[in-house]
PDB file of C-alpha atoms in Angstrom:
ATOM      1  CA  MET L  12     -51.952  44.503  11.684  1.00  0.00           C
ATOM      2  CA  MET L  13     -55.000  42.353  12.213  1.00  0.00           C
ATOM      3  CA  GLN L  14     -54.285  38.834  13.399  1.00  0.00           C
ATOM      4  CA  SER L  15     -55.541  36.014  11.243  1.00  0.00           C
ATOM      5  CA  PHE L  16     -57.709  33.770  13.281  1.00  0.00           C
ATOM      6  CA  GLU L  17     -60.032  30.881  12.369  1.00  0.00           C
ATOM      7  CA  SER L  18     -62.676  31.305  15.038  1.00  0.00           C
ATOM      8  CA  PRO L  19     -64.027  28.179  16.736  1.00  0.00           C
ATOM      9  CA  ILE L  20     -66.732  30.299  18.355  1.00  0.00           C
ATOM     10  CA  SER L  21     -69.752  31.637  16.534  1.00  0.00           C
ATOM     11  CA  LEU L  22     -70.032  35.404  16.984  1.00  0.00           C
ATOM     12  CA  SER L  23     -73.735  35.052  17.523  1.00  0.00           C
ATOM     13  CA  PRO L  24     -75.845  37.544  19.490  1.00  0.00           C
ATOM     14  CA  GLU L  25     -76.177  34.882  22.218  1.00  0.00           C
ATOM     15  CA  TRP L  26     -72.340  34.554  22.561  1.00  0.00           C
ATOM     16  CA  LEU L  27     -71.735  38.291  22.464  1.00  0.00           C
ATOM     17  CA  ALA L  28     -74.587  38.922  24.957  1.00  0.00           C
ATOM     18  CA  GLN L  29     -72.518  37.108  27.598  1.00  0.00           C
ATOM     19  CA  SER L  30     -70.370  40.214  27.608  1.00  0.00           C
ATOM     20  CA  VAL L  31     -73.218  42.542  28.285  1.00  0.00           C
ATOM     21  CA  ILE L  32     -74.178  43.478  31.806  1.00  0.00           C
ATOM     22  CA  ARG L  33     -77.596  42.195  32.678  1.00  0.00           C
ATOM     23  CA  ILE L  34     -80.027  44.655  34.126  1.00  0.00           C
ATOM     24  CA  GLU L  35     -81.389  42.046  36.381  1.00  0.00           C
ATOM     25  CA  ASP L  36     -77.940  41.804  38.067  1.00  0.00           C
ATOM     26  CA  ALA L  37     -78.983  44.855  40.092  1.00  0.00           C
ATOM     27  CA  ALA L  38     -80.165  43.962  43.552  1.00  0.00           C
ATOM     28  CA  PRO L  39     -83.856  44.544  44.443  1.00  0.00           C
ATOM     29  CA  GLY L  40     -84.560  48.146  45.174  1.00  0.00           C
ATOM     30  CA  GLY L  41     -81.353  49.286  43.597  1.00  0.00           C
ATOM     31  CA  HIS L  42     -79.386  48.255  46.695  1.00  0.00           C
ATOM     32  CA  SER L  43     -75.770  47.380  45.958  1.00  0.00           C
ATOM     33  CA  LEU L  44     -73.093  45.896  48.224  1.00  0.00           C
ATOM     34  CA  ALA L  45     -70.368  47.515  46.205  1.00  0.00           C
ATOM     35  CA  ARG L  46     -69.751  49.612  43.096  1.00  0.00           C
ATOM     36  CA  LEU L  47     -66.791  48.578  41.139  1.00  0.00           C
ATOM     37  CA  PRO L  48     -64.296  51.406  40.745  1.00  0.00           C
ATOM     38  CA  ASN L  49     -63.099  52.362  37.310  1.00  0.00           C
ATOM     39  CA  ASP L  50     -59.487  51.495  38.059  1.00  0.00           C
ATOM     40  CA  LEU L  51     -60.610  47.904  38.870  1.00  0.00           C
ATOM     41  CA  LEU L  52     -62.557  47.578  35.710  1.00  0.00           C
ATOM     42  CA  PHE L  53     -60.144  48.842  33.106  1.00  0.00           C
ATOM     43  CA  MET L  54     -57.516  50.964  34.779  1.00  0.00           C
ATOM     44  CA  THR L  55     -57.811  54.193  32.930  1.00  0.00           C
ATOM     45  CA  SER L  56     -58.143  57.761  34.227  1.00  0.00           C
ATOM     46  CA  THR L  57     -61.501  58.258  32.503  1.00  0.00           C
ATOM     47  CA  SER L  58     -64.924  56.871  33.173  1.00  0.00           C
ATOM     48  CA  LEU L  59     -65.765  53.735  31.322  1.00  0.00           C
ATOM     49  CA  GLU L  60     -69.488  53.779  31.882  1.00  0.00           C
ATOM     50  CA  PRO L  61     -71.418  53.048  28.658  1.00  0.00           C
ATOM     51  CA  SER L  62     -73.286  56.081  27.351  1.00  0.00           C
ATOM     52  CA  ILE L  63     -76.651  54.389  27.624  1.00  0.00           C
ATOM     53  CA  ALA L  64     -78.592  55.020  30.823  1.00  0.00           C
ATOM     54  CA  LEU L  65     -79.305  52.050  33.115  1.00  0.00           C
ATOM     55  CA  GLU L  66     -82.667  53.157  34.422  1.00  0.00           C
ATOM     56  CA  ALA L  67     -85.394  50.640  33.536  1.00  0.00           C
ATOM     57  CA  ASP L  68     -88.338  49.841  35.695  1.00  0.00           C
ATOM     58  CA  THR L  69     -90.398  47.408  33.696  1.00  0.00           C
ATOM     59  CA  PRO L  70     -89.337  44.187  31.949  1.00  0.00           C
ATOM     60  CA  ALA L  71     -90.069  45.823  28.554  1.00  0.00           C
ATOM     61  CA  GLN L  72     -87.900  48.808  29.409  1.00  0.00           C
ATOM     62  CA  GLN L  73     -85.172  46.521  30.647  1.00  0.00           C
ATOM     63  CA  LYS L  74     -85.196  44.568  27.452  1.00  0.00           C
ATOM     64  CA  ALA L  75     -85.008  47.788  25.384  1.00  0.00           C
ATOM     65  CA  VAL L  76     -82.051  49.097  27.439  1.00  0.00           C
ATOM     66  CA  LYS L  77     -80.200  45.804  26.994  1.00  0.00           C
ATOM     67  CA  GLN L  78     -80.877  45.788  23.236  1.00  0.00           C
ATOM     68  CA  ASP L  79     -79.677  49.358  22.903  1.00  0.00           C
ATOM     69  CA  ARG L  80     -76.485  48.649  24.749  1.00  0.00           C
ATOM     70  CA  PHE L  81     -75.884  45.495  22.791  1.00  0.00           C
ATOM     71  CA  GLN L  82     -76.306  47.321  19.446  1.00  0.00           C
ATOM     72  CA  LEU L  83     -73.914  50.050  20.695  1.00  0.00           C
ATOM     73  CA  VAL L  84     -71.035  47.689  21.633  1.00  0.00           C
ATOM     74  CA  GLN L  85     -71.565  44.663  19.451  1.00  0.00           C
ATOM     75  CA  PRO L  86     -69.357  45.831  16.507  1.00  0.00           C
ATOM     76  CA  VAL L  87     -66.515  46.797  18.828  1.00  0.00           C
ATOM     77  CA  LEU L  88     -66.696  43.549  20.721  1.00  0.00           C
ATOM     78  CA  GLU L  89     -66.571  41.641  17.472  1.00  0.00           C
ATOM     79  CA  GLN L  90     -63.549  43.616  16.360  1.00  0.00           C
ATOM     80  CA  LEU L  91     -61.778  43.000  19.703  1.00  0.00           C
ATOM     81  CA  PHE L  92     -62.465  39.274  19.428  1.00  0.00           C
ATOM     82  CA  GLU L  93     -61.036  39.191  15.887  1.00  0.00           C
ATOM     83  CA  LEU L  94     -57.931  41.136  16.835  1.00  0.00           C
ATOM     84  CA  TYR L  95     -57.273  39.541  20.221  1.00  0.00           C
ATOM     85  CA  PRO L  96     -58.989  36.119  20.507  1.00  0.00           C
ATOM     86  CA  ASN L  97     -56.802  35.053  23.334  1.00  0.00           C
ATOM     87  CA  LEU L  98     -58.031  37.950  25.453  1.00  0.00           C
ATOM     88  CA  PHE L  99     -61.606  38.417  24.227  1.00  0.00           C
ATOM     89  CA  GLY L 100     -62.449  34.848  23.073  1.00  0.00           C
ATOM     90  CA  ALA L 101     -63.321  31.676  24.805  1.00  0.00           C
ATOM     91  CA  GLU L 102     -61.705  33.009  28.023  1.00  0.00           C
ATOM     92  CA  PHE L 103     -61.850  36.620  29.226  1.00  0.00           C
ATOM     93  CA  LEU L 104     -58.470  37.355  30.797  1.00  0.00           C
ATOM     94  CA  PRO L 105     -57.764  40.282  33.122  1.00  0.00           C
ATOM     95  CA  LEU L 106     -56.217  43.146  31.138  1.00  0.00           C
ATOM     96  CA  LYS L 107     -53.105  45.134  31.989  1.00  0.00           C
ATOM     97  CA  LEU L 108     -53.110  48.736  33.175  1.00  0.00           C
ATOM     98  CA  GLY L 109     -53.415  51.250  30.402  1.00  0.00           C
ATOM     99  CA  VAL L 110     -54.519  48.755  27.736  1.00  0.00           C
ATOM    100  CA  PHE L 111     -57.349  51.075  26.657  1.00  0.00           C
ATOM    101  CA  GLN L 112     -54.868  53.692  25.534  1.00  0.00           C
ATOM    102  CA  GLU L 113     -52.729  51.013  23.888  1.00  0.00           C
ATOM    103  CA  LEU L 114     -55.704  49.731  21.880  1.00  0.00           C
ATOM    104  CA  LEU L 115     -56.463  53.289  20.652  1.00  0.00           C
ATOM    105  CA  ALA L 116     -52.848  53.817  19.666  1.00  0.00           C
ATOM    106  CA  ALA L 117     -52.485  50.439  17.912  1.00  0.00           C
ATOM    107  CA  HIS L 118     -55.743  50.552  15.963  1.00  0.00           C
ATOM    108  CA  PRO L 119     -56.860  54.142  15.216  1.00  0.00           C
ATOM    109  CA  GLU L 120     -58.439  52.893  12.096  1.00  0.00           C
ATOM    110  CA  HIS L 121     -60.671  50.363  13.943  1.00  0.00           C
ATOM    111  CA  PHE L 122     -61.738  52.211  17.159  1.00  0.00           C
ATOM    112  CA  LYS L 123     -63.319  55.471  18.108  1.00  0.00           C
ATOM    113  CA  LYS L 124     -62.542  56.550  21.651  1.00  0.00           C
ATOM    114  CA  ALA L 125     -66.148  56.735  22.957  1.00  0.00           C
ATOM    115  CA  GLU L 126     -67.229  53.454  21.388  1.00  0.00           C
ATOM    116  CA  LEU L 127     -64.170  51.619  22.619  1.00  0.00           C
ATOM    117  CA  LYS L 128     -64.695  52.969  26.128  1.00  0.00           C
ATOM    118  CA  ALA L 129     -68.294  51.806  26.112  1.00  0.00           C
ATOM    119  CA  ALA L 130     -67.394  48.343  24.773  1.00  0.00           C
ATOM    120  CA  LEU L 131     -64.587  47.847  27.281  1.00  0.00           C
ATOM    121  CA  GLY L 132     -66.876  49.046  30.073  1.00  0.00           C
ATOM    122  CA  VAL L 133     -69.343  46.327  29.145  1.00  0.00           C
ATOM    123  CA  HIS L 134     -66.603  43.681  28.692  1.00  0.00           C
ATOM    124  CA  THR L 135     -64.832  44.364  31.983  1.00  0.00           C
ATOM    125  CA  ARG L 136     -68.095  44.339  33.850  1.00  0.00           C
ATOM    126  CA  SER L 137     -69.257  40.988  32.406  1.00  0.00           C
ATOM    127  CA  GLY L 138     -69.570  38.016  34.686  1.00  0.00           C
ATOM    128  CA  ARG L 139     -66.930  36.089  32.687  1.00  0.00           C
ATOM    129  CA  TYR L 140     -64.343  38.808  33.024  1.00  0.00           C
ATOM    130  CA  LEU L 141     -65.039  39.378  36.764  1.00  0.00           C
ATOM    131  CA  GLN L 142     -64.740  35.599  37.365  1.00  0.00           C
ATOM    132  CA  SER L 143     -61.247  35.671  35.963  1.00  0.00           C
ATOM    133  CA  VAL L 144     -60.313  38.541  38.184  1.00  0.00           C
ATOM    134  CA  ALA L 145     -61.867  36.981  41.234  1.00  0.00           C
ATOM    135  CA  ALA L 146     -59.976  33.719  40.544  1.00  0.00           C
ATOM    136  CA  GLY L 147     -56.731  35.705  40.938  1.00  0.00           C
ATOM    137  CA  LYS L 148     -55.524  35.354  37.312  1.00  0.00           C
ATOM    138  CA  MET L 149     -52.815  37.746  36.295  1.00  0.00           C
ATOM    139  CA  ARG L 150     -53.293  40.794  34.071  1.00  0.00           C
ATOM    140  CA  HIS L 151     -52.317  40.349  30.410  1.00  0.00           C
ATOM    141  CA  ASP L 152     -50.974  42.558  27.741  1.00  0.00           C
ATOM    142  CA  LEU L 153     -52.211  42.715  24.125  1.00  0.00           C
ATOM    143  CA  GLN L 154     -49.774  40.003  23.137  1.00  0.00           C
ATOM    144  CA  GLY L 155     -51.384  37.661  25.663  1.00  0.00           C
ATOM    145  CA  ASN L 156     -48.469  37.700  28.166  1.00  0.00           C
ATOM    146  CA  ALA L 157     -49.151  37.717  31.885  1.00  0.00           C
ATOM    147  CA  VAL L 158     -47.539  40.903  33.111  1.00  0.00           C
ATOM    148  CA  GLU L 159     -48.856  41.777  36.564  1.00  0.00           C
ATOM    149  CA  ASN L 160     -50.935  40.663  39.462  1.00  0.00           C
ATOM    150  CA  VAL L 161     -54.370  42.105  40.069  1.00  0.00           C
ATOM    151  CA  ALA L 162     -54.237  44.060  43.328  1.00  0.00           C
ATOM    152  CA  ALA L 163     -55.607  42.261  46.370  1.00  0.00           C
ATOM    153  CA  GLU L 164     -58.266  44.968  46.941  1.00  0.00           C
ATOM    154  CA  HIS L 165     -59.503  44.692  43.386  1.00  0.00           C
ATOM    155  CA  ILE L 166     -59.886  40.922  43.666  1.00  0.00           C
ATOM    156  CA  PHE L 167     -61.852  41.422  46.902  1.00  0.00           C
ATOM    157  CA  GLN L 168     -64.108  44.059  45.329  1.00  0.00           C
ATOM    158  CA  THR L 169     -64.766  41.708  42.336  1.00  0.00           C
ATOM    159  CA  ILE L 170     -65.660  38.843  44.628  1.00  0.00           C
ATOM    160  CA  VAL L 171     -68.161  41.022  46.408  1.00  0.00           C
ATOM    161  CA  GLU L 172     -69.664  42.249  43.161  1.00  0.00           C
ATOM    162  CA  LEU L 173     -70.176  38.713  41.912  1.00  0.00           C
ATOM    163  CA  PHE L 174     -71.677  37.762  45.165  1.00  0.00           C
ATOM    164  CA  ARG L 175     -74.076  40.698  44.967  1.00  0.00           C
ATOM    165  CA  ARG L 176     -75.238  39.752  41.506  1.00  0.00           C
ATOM    166  CA  ARG L 177     -75.673  35.995  42.277  1.00  0.00           C
ATOM    167  CA  GLN L 178     -77.419  36.574  45.598  1.00  0.00           C
ATOM    168  CA  ALA L 179     -79.917  38.901  43.954  1.00  0.00           C
ATOM    169  CA  ARG L 180     -81.000  36.023  41.690  1.00  0.00           C
ATOM    170  CA  SER L 181     -80.747  33.237  44.239  1.00  0.00           C
ATOM    171  CA  LYS L 182     -82.993  32.118  47.133  1.00  0.00           C
ATOM    172  CA  GLU L 183     -80.056  30.238  48.590  1.00  0.00           C
ATOM    173  CA  ASP L 184     -77.872  32.020  51.144  1.00  0.00           C
ATOM    174  CA  LEU L 185     -74.540  32.361  49.269  1.00  0.00           C
ATOM    175  CA  ARG L 186     -72.641  33.901  52.156  1.00  0.00           C
ATOM    176  CA  PRO L 187     -70.880  30.630  53.194  1.00  0.00           C
ATOM    177  CA  LYS L 188     -69.461  30.380  49.617  1.00  0.00           C
ATOM    178  CA  VAL L 189     -68.371  33.948  49.443  1.00  0.00           C
ATOM    179  CA  PHE L 190     -66.649  33.580  52.913  1.00  0.00           C
ATOM    180  CA  LYS L 191     -64.506  30.819  51.438  1.00  0.00           C
ATOM    181  CA  GLN L 192     -63.669  32.981  48.393  1.00  0.00           C
ATOM    182  CA  ILE L 193     -62.696  35.905  50.582  1.00  0.00           C
ATOM    183  CA  LEU L 194     -60.502  33.845  52.794  1.00  0.00           C
ATOM    184  CA  ALA L 195     -58.872  32.068  49.804  1.00  0.00           C
ATOM    185  CA  ALA L 196     -58.145  35.472  48.260  1.00  0.00           C
ATOM    186  CA  PHE L 197     -56.709  36.663  51.588  1.00  0.00           C
ATOM    187  CA  ASP L 198     -54.423  33.629  51.834  1.00  0.00           C
ATOM    188  CA  ALA L 199     -53.304  34.037  48.218  1.00  0.00           C
ATOM    189  CA  SER L 200     -52.376  37.678  48.802  1.00  0.00           C
ATOM    190  CA  GLY L 201     -49.653  36.742  51.213  1.00  0.00           C
ATOM    191  CA  LEU L 202     -50.542  39.792  53.402  1.00  0.00           C
ATOM    192  CA  ALA L 203     -50.847  39.991  57.123  1.00  0.00           C
ATOM    193  CA  ARG L 204     -54.465  40.172  58.178  1.00  0.00           C
ATOM    194  CA  GLN L 205     -54.237  43.809  59.394  1.00  0.00           C
ATOM    195  CA  ASP L 206     -52.612  44.894  56.103  1.00  0.00           C
ATOM    196  CA  TYR L 207     -55.205  43.052  54.018  1.00  0.00           C
ATOM    197  CA  LEU L 208     -58.130  44.498  56.024  1.00  0.00           C
ATOM    198  CA  ALA L 209     -56.669  47.970  55.614  1.00  0.00           C
ATOM    199  CA  LEU L 210     -56.577  47.521  51.801  1.00  0.00           C
ATOM    200  CA  VAL L 211     -60.154  46.163  51.490  1.00  0.00           C
ATOM    201  CA  HIS L 212     -61.781  48.284  54.112  1.00  0.00           C
ATOM    202  CA  SER L 213     -65.151  49.655  53.040  1.00  0.00           C
ATOM    203  CA  THR L 214     -67.518  52.156  54.472  1.00  0.00           C
ATOM    204  CA  ASN L 215     -70.421  50.068  53.085  1.00  0.00           C
ATOM    205  CA  ALA L 216     -72.057  48.265  56.051  1.00  0.00           C
ATOM    206  CA  ASP L 217     -72.915  45.146  54.028  1.00  0.00           C
ATOM    207  CA  VAL L 218     -69.355  44.788  52.722  1.00  0.00           C
ATOM    208  CA  SER L 219     -67.940  45.312  56.207  1.00  0.00           C
ATOM    209  CA  SER L 220     -70.331  42.669  57.518  1.00  0.00           C
ATOM    210  CA  LEU L 221     -69.121  40.139  54.952  1.00  0.00           C
ATOM    211  CA  LEU L 222     -65.523  40.750  55.951  1.00  0.00           C
ATOM    212  CA  ASP L 223     -66.258  40.491  59.662  1.00  0.00           C
ATOM    213  CA  GLU L 224     -68.218  37.255  59.226  1.00  0.00           C
ATOM    214  CA  ALA L 225     -65.640  35.659  56.976  1.00  0.00           C
ATOM    215  CA  PHE L 226     -62.795  36.262  59.444  1.00  0.00           C
ATOM    216  CA  ALA L 227     -64.911  35.422  62.390  1.00  0.00           C
ATOM    217  CA  GLU L 228     -65.601  32.032  60.763  1.00  0.00           C
ATOM    218  CA  ARG L 229     -61.777  31.623  60.234  1.00  0.00           C
ATOM    219  CA  ASP L 230     -61.204  32.492  63.867  1.00  0.00           C
ATOM    220  CA  GLN L 231     -63.777  30.022  65.133  1.00  0.00           C
ATOM    221  CA  ALA L 232     -62.334  27.273  62.933  1.00  0.00           C
ATOM    222  CA  ALA L 233     -58.845  28.049  64.312  1.00  0.00           C
ATOM    223  CA  ALA L 234     -60.132  27.948  67.854  1.00  0.00           C
ATOM    224  CA  ARG L 235     -61.767  24.499  67.284  1.00  0.00           C
ATOM    225  CA  SER L 236     -58.558  23.244  65.671  1.00  0.00           C
ATOM    226  CA  GLU L 237     -56.398  24.411  68.603  1.00  0.00           C
ATOM    227  CA  ALA L 238     -58.797  22.829  71.038  1.00  0.00           C
ATOM    228  CA  LEU L 239     -58.525  19.560  69.138  1.00  0.00           C
ATOM    229  CA  LEU L 240     -54.705  19.782  69.385  1.00  0.00           C
ATOM    230  CA  ARG L 241     -54.880  20.407  73.123  1.00  0.00           C
ATOM    231  CA  ALA L 242     -57.205  17.440  73.592  1.00  0.00           C
ATOM    232  CA  PHE L 243     -55.043  15.193  71.492  1.00  0.00           C
ATOM    233  CA  ASP L 244     -51.784  16.247  73.324  1.00  0.00           C
ATOM    234  CA  GLY L 245     -53.506  15.583  76.689  1.00  0.00           C
ATOM    235  CA  SER L 246     -54.922  12.231  75.624  1.00  0.00           C
ATOM    236  CA  GLY L 247     -51.696  10.335  75.352  1.00  0.00           C
ATOM    237  CA  LYS L 248     -53.148   8.532  72.336  1.00  0.00           C
ATOM    238  CA  THR L 249     -51.929   8.017  68.847  1.00  0.00           C
ATOM    239  CA  ALA L 250     -53.764   9.897  66.143  1.00  0.00           C
ATOM    240  CA  ALA L 251     -55.517   6.706  65.105  1.00  0.00           C
ATOM    241  CA  GLU L 252     -56.613   5.925  68.648  1.00  0.00           C
ATOM    242  CA  PHE L 253     -57.717   9.523  69.258  1.00  0.00           C
ATOM    243  CA  ALA L 254     -59.761   9.545  66.049  1.00  0.00           C
ATOM    244  CA  ASP L 255     -61.354   6.230  66.949  1.00  0.00           C
ATOM    245  CA  MET L 256     -62.138   7.324  70.469  1.00  0.00           C
ATOM    246  CA  TYR L 257     -64.134  10.361  69.239  1.00  0.00           C
ATOM    247  CA  GLY L 258     -65.509   8.764  66.134  1.00  0.00           C
ATOM    248  CA  MET L 259     -63.642  11.102  63.880  1.00  0.00           C
ATOM    249  CA  ASP L 260     -62.057  10.650  60.453  1.00  0.00           C
ATOM    250  CA  LEU L 261     -58.349   9.799  60.882  1.00  0.00           C
ATOM    251  CA  LYS L 262     -57.252  11.732  57.799  1.00  0.00           C
ATOM    252  CA  LEU L 263     -59.114  14.763  58.889  1.00  0.00           C
ATOM    253  CA  VAL L 264     -57.660  14.622  62.419  1.00  0.00           C
ATOM    254  CA  SER L 265     -54.115  14.179  61.072  1.00  0.00           C
ATOM    255  CA  ASN L 266     -54.464  17.083  58.676  1.00  0.00           C
ATOM    256  CA  VAL L 267     -55.849  19.374  61.422  1.00  0.00           C
ATOM    257  CA  LEU L 268     -53.023  18.461  63.804  1.00  0.00           C
ATOM    258  CA  VAL L 269     -50.323  19.055  61.133  1.00  0.00           C
ATOM    259  CA  ARG L 270     -51.824  22.395  60.125  1.00  0.00           C
ATOM    260  CA  VAL L 271     -52.248  23.692  63.646  1.00  0.00           C
ATOM    261  CA  ARG L 272     -48.710  22.797  64.648  1.00  0.00           C
ATOM    262  CA  ALA L 273     -47.356  24.445  61.529  1.00  0.00           C
ATOM    263  CA  ASP L 274     -49.386  27.613  62.267  1.00  0.00           C
ATOM    264  CA  GLN L 275     -48.131  27.647  65.826  1.00  0.00           C
ATOM    265  CA  ALA L 276     -44.568  27.230  64.643  1.00  0.00           C
ATOM    266  CA  ALA L 277     -44.916  30.018  62.158  1.00  0.00           C
ATOM    267  CA  LYS L 278     -46.265  32.421  64.878  1.00  0.00           C
ATOM    268  CA  THR L 279     -43.381  31.663  67.190  1.00  0.00           C
ATOM    269  CA  ALA L 280     -40.648  31.785  64.519  1.00  0.00           C
ATOM    270  CA  VAL L 281     -38.219  34.608  64.962  1.00  0.00           C
ATOM    271  CA  PRO L 282     -37.533  36.553  61.665  1.00  0.00           C
ATOM    272  CA  THR L 283     -33.937  36.535  60.565  1.00  0.00           C
TER     273      THR L 283
END
């Protein structure tokens, strides 16, 4: 049964277009840091690529391809929004495994298989959807319940894909920002470094470089923090005196000392 919903959002072409992949998201020369796997995007055993080809060399061709894709998926996106505004409305939430099949089974009168696949392919490749995945939000069922975590490797792949799109449009070097995202995702995963790296390993040289640089930055920061602790322990000063002596912020020094000692304690702790 269709849910009754008084929409606060206008289903305008501009709003719906946010769900459509932009051709200009492709990096110059067709180079891509990563291709999102189908199981990351919507977790089905079949390909979710829209049936419209992506090749477009000129701005006019790009505009035509975007318009064709939009016309293909717009009615289905509108239907999904009306049926499930909590999932396809103001916020795009990560979707549970197998939800494509559930939608077909629940609404055979509304959706044809090929059209639903195309629409979900566009939706789950949209920037708004990928941002939710990259932020580590849980997967949700059709009732809007959070039911499972997104796998650590899928979060990583999404972070890389968003970086690829943004870097292609920006003159700023966005690597420092993506390093922070990668490291935050690693910390949130709760995995040991070797286990995390085994999951997110890529044969793509650019992706491997991002990983190496992110963890090298973490290692360098850890080395500086440990050197600070050694200098503090050898100084015989209080934290306030030490900070003043080196012209450093007291709060920053205190936080670093606490964190490094906690890290060292965790490394030396014997599992029970």
